[in-house]
Amino acid sequence: MHVTIRLFARLRDMAGAGALRRELPGGAIARSAWDSLVGQFPDFDDYTRAVSCAVNEEHARMTTPLNDGDEVAFLPPVSGG
Amino acid sequence: MPDRRFRLTADPLDANAIVAIVSSEDCGAVTTFVGLVRNENGGRRVLWLEYEAYEPLALKAFAQIDEEAGGRWPSIALAIHHRIGRVEIGQASVVIAAASPHRVEAFAACRYAIERIKQIAPIWKHEHFEGGDIWIEGATADPTDDDVRRMAFAQCT
């Protein structure tokens, strides 16, 4: 399956892009997409405990299943206000 | 038609206009919170902030905060407008208006909203200071974490 990964703030800077396309095996979950990022950008592992995620613009868990065409966003700790 | 109460904008915020969104004839109190960009942070001389948001999710977070506040203080009306992009020193980065028949609920809901924004809204500030820049990172955003939500309520009562 193909998914679009959205990245924000420092994660976006570290990856050098706010959106990436990934091919993932069937049965992939949000964590599969994250793990593929850590494989490419080892410094992402610093965020493995603190990152949260959203699938198709809804808050999700790292265990949320992904489907072909999904958009999965990874959110570093927030600092609005 | 988008809900005028919740907004992310690159334009300067007008607190009076945001107060007007929630004001009505049965409302005896409006409280506002205006967050300003400060010229100092952690010993750094701040030059400006750049705000980034995951916009669809941030607007949903504002609506969730409104729903939570309405569950606790049923009479309140809430508006939350937040800047994105570059915001200069002294400018407002966020304006919250909470209206209610009586002041107690308005003060509490306004405080709750800013605490909750800092907990769950997918918004980030990129601080540009003399000598460098840094992404500020606060809370892990989990809008379903009840312990965190209770902490925000506890700060308002």
GROMACS .gro file of N, CA and C in nm, chain A residues 8-67:
model
  180
    8PHE      N    1   0.580   1.766   1.079
    8PHE     CA    2   0.567   1.905   1.124
    8PHE      C    3   0.686   1.946   1.210
    9ALA      N    4   0.705   2.077   1.215
    9ALA     CA    5   0.800   2.141   1.306
    9ALA      C    6   0.939   2.077   1.289
   10ARG      N    7   1.002   2.036   1.400
   10ARG     CA    8   1.140   1.990   1.390
   10ARG      C    9   1.150   1.862   1.307
   11LEU      N   10   1.047   1.776   1.313
   11LEU     CA   11   1.051   1.654   1.231
   11LEU      C   12   1.056   1.690   1.083
   12ARG      N   13   0.980   1.791   1.044
   12ARG     CA   14   0.980   1.835   0.904
   12ARG      C   15   1.119   1.887   0.866
   13ASP      N   16   1.177   1.965   0.955
   13ASP     CA   17   1.312   2.017   0.927
   13ASP      C   18   1.413   1.902   0.913
   14MET      N   19   1.403   1.805   1.004
   14MET     CA   20   1.500   1.695   1.003
   14MET      C   21   1.488   1.611   0.876
   15ALA      N   22   1.365   1.592   0.829
   15ALA     CA   23   1.344   1.511   0.707
   15ALA      C   24   1.367   1.594   0.581
   16GLY      N   25   1.362   1.726   0.594
   16GLY     CA   26   1.378   1.812   0.478
   16GLY      C   27   1.255   1.817   0.390
   17ALA      N   28   1.141   1.768   0.441
   17ALA     CA   29   1.016   1.770   0.364
   17ALA      C   30   0.898   1.757   0.459
   18GLY      N   31   0.787   1.820   0.424
   18GLY     CA   32   0.667   1.810   0.507
   18GLY      C   33   0.576   1.695   0.467
   19ALA      N   34   0.600   1.639   0.350
   19ALA     CA   35   0.519   1.526   0.303
   19ALA      C   36   0.608   1.427   0.230
   20LEU      N   37   0.590   1.300   0.262
   20LEU     CA   38   0.668   1.193   0.200
   20LEU      C   39   0.572   1.081   0.158
   21ARG      N   40   0.604   1.014   0.048
   21ARG     CA   41   0.526   0.897   0.008
   21ARG      C   42   0.601   0.773   0.052
   22ARG      N   43   0.529   0.675   0.100
   22ARG     CA   44   0.592   0.551   0.142
   22ARG      C   45   0.512   0.432   0.091
   23GLU      N   46   0.582   0.326   0.053
   23GLU     CA   47   0.514   0.200   0.027
   23GLU      C   48   0.535   0.111   0.148
   24LEU      N   49   0.425   0.061   0.202
   24LEU     CA   50   0.429  -0.023   0.322
   24LEU      C   51   0.361  -0.156   0.290
   25PRO      N   52   0.401  -0.262   0.359
   25PRO     CA   53   0.337  -0.392   0.336
   25PRO      C   54   0.193  -0.393   0.387
   26GLY      N   55   0.111  -0.484   0.334
   26GLY     CA   56  -0.026  -0.501   0.383
   26GLY      C   57  -0.023  -0.528   0.532
   27GLY      N   58  -0.126  -0.480   0.603
   27GLY     CA   59  -0.132  -0.500   0.748
   27GLY      C   60  -0.052  -0.396   0.825
   28ALA      N   61   0.002  -0.297   0.755
   28ALA     CA   62   0.084  -0.195   0.823
   28ALA      C   63  -0.002  -0.114   0.920
   29ILE      N   64   0.059  -0.069   1.027
   29ILE     CA   65  -0.003   0.021   1.124
   29ILE      C   66   0.077   0.150   1.126
   30ALA      N   67   0.028   0.249   1.200
   30ALA     CA   68   0.098   0.378   1.202
   30ALA      C   69   0.243   0.360   1.244
   31ARG      N   70   0.266   0.268   1.340
   31ARG     CA   71   0.403   0.247   1.385
   31ARG      C   72   0.493   0.196   1.272
   32SER      N   73   0.436   0.123   1.176
   32SER     CA   74   0.517   0.075   1.063
   32SER      C   75   0.572   0.194   0.984
   33ALA      N   76   0.486   0.295   0.966
   33ALA     CA   77   0.530   0.415   0.892
   33ALA      C   78   0.638   0.488   0.972
   34TRP      N   79   0.617   0.497   1.103
   34TRP     CA   80   0.717   0.563   1.188
   34TRP      C   81   0.850   0.487   1.181
   35ASP      N   82   0.843   0.354   1.192
   35ASP     CA   83   0.966   0.275   1.190
   35ASP      C   84   1.041   0.295   1.058
   36SER      N   85   0.968   0.309   0.949
   36SER     CA   86   1.036   0.330   0.821
   36SER      C   87   1.107   0.465   0.819
   37LEU      N   88   1.048   0.563   0.888
   37LEU     CA   89   1.114   0.694   0.898
   37LEU      C   90   1.241   0.685   0.983
   38VAL      N   91   1.230   0.614   1.095
   38VAL     CA   92   1.348   0.600   1.183
   38VAL      C   93   1.460   0.530   1.107
   39GLY      N   94   1.422   0.434   1.018
   39GLY     CA   95   1.523   0.367   0.937
   39GLY      C   96   1.598   0.462   0.847
   40GLN      N   97   1.524   0.559   0.795
   40GLN     CA   98   1.587   0.655   0.702
   40GLN      C   99   1.654   0.771   0.776
   41PHE      N  100   1.591   0.813   0.885
   41PHE     CA  101   1.643   0.926   0.963
   41PHE      C  102   1.663   0.880   1.107
   42PRO      N  103   1.779   0.826   1.140
   42PRO     CA  104   1.798   0.767   1.273
   42PRO      C  105   1.769   0.864   1.388
   43ASP      N  106   1.790   0.995   1.368
   43ASP     CA  107   1.763   1.090   1.476
   43ASP      C  108   1.614   1.095   1.514
   44PHE      N  109   1.527   1.048   1.425
   44PHE     CA  110   1.384   1.044   1.459
   44PHE      C  111   1.359   0.958   1.582
   45ASP      N  112   1.450   0.864   1.609
   45ASP     CA  113   1.428   0.774   1.722
   45ASP      C  114   1.421   0.850   1.855
   46ASP      N  115   1.483   0.969   1.860
   46ASP     CA  116   1.473   1.052   1.981
   46ASP      C  117   1.327   1.084   2.013
   47TYR      N  118   1.239   1.080   1.912
   47TYR     CA  119   1.099   1.118   1.929
   47TYR      C  120   1.006   0.997   1.946
   48THR      N  121   1.061   0.876   1.943
   48THR     CA  122   0.975   0.758   1.943
   48THR      C  123   0.882   0.755   2.064
   49ARG      N  124   0.929   0.801   2.179
   49ARG     CA  125   0.845   0.799   2.299
   49ARG      C  126   0.748   0.916   2.305
   50ALA      N  127   0.782   1.027   2.244
   50ALA     CA  128   0.703   1.150   2.263
   50ALA      C  129   0.612   1.184   2.145
   51VAL      N  130   0.632   1.117   2.031
   51VAL     CA  131   0.556   1.155   1.912
   51VAL      C  132   0.411   1.106   1.927
   52SER      N  133   0.317   1.182   1.868
   52SER     CA  134   0.181   1.131   1.857
   52SER      C  135   0.144   1.133   1.709
   53CYS      N  136   0.030   1.073   1.676
   53CYS     CA  137   0.000   1.059   1.533
   53CYS      C  138  -0.146   1.083   1.503
   54ALA      N  139  -0.173   1.105   1.376
   54ALA     CA  140  -0.309   1.122   1.326
   54ALA      C  141  -0.318   1.049   1.193
   55VAL      N  142  -0.431   0.987   1.168
   55VAL     CA  143  -0.455   0.921   1.040
   55VAL      C  144  -0.577   0.987   0.976
   56ASN      N  145  -0.559   1.034   0.853
   56ASN     CA  146  -0.667   1.102   0.779
   56ASN      C  147  -0.731   1.212   0.863
   57GLU      N  148  -0.644   1.292   0.923
   57GLU     CA  149  -0.686   1.412   0.996
   57GLU      C  150  -0.768   1.382   1.121
   58GLU      N  151  -0.752   1.261   1.175
   58GLU     CA  152  -0.813   1.227   1.305
   58GLU      C  153  -0.702   1.177   1.395
   59HIS      N  154  -0.707   1.218   1.523
   59HIS     CA  155  -0.610   1.166   1.618
   59HIS      C  156  -0.613   1.013   1.618
   60ALA      N  157  -0.496   0.951   1.622
   60ALA     CA  158  -0.489   0.805   1.612
   60ALA      C  159  -0.383   0.753   1.708
   61ARG      N  160  -0.374   0.621   1.716
   61ARG     CA  161  -0.273   0.553   1.797
   61ARG      C  162  -0.166   0.497   1.706
   62MET      N  163  -0.050   0.467   1.762
   62MET     CA  164   0.055   0.405   1.681
   62MET      C  165   0.012   0.265   1.634
   63THR      N  166  -0.090   0.210   1.698
   63THR     CA  167  -0.140   0.078   1.659
   63THR      C  168  -0.254   0.086   1.557
   64THR      N  169  -0.293   0.207   1.518
   64THR     CA  170  -0.403   0.222   1.422
   64THR      C  171  -0.364   0.162   1.287
   65PRO      N  172  -0.449   0.074   1.231
   65PRO     CA  173  -0.418   0.014   1.100
   65PRO      C  174  -0.421   0.119   0.989
   66LEU      N  175  -0.337   0.100   0.890
   66LEU     CA  176  -0.334   0.189   0.774
   66LEU      C  177  -0.392   0.119   0.653
   67ASN      N  178  -0.449   0.200   0.564
   67ASN     CA  179  -0.501   0.149   0.437
   67ASN      C  180  -0.439   0.227   0.322
   0.00000   0.00000   0.00000
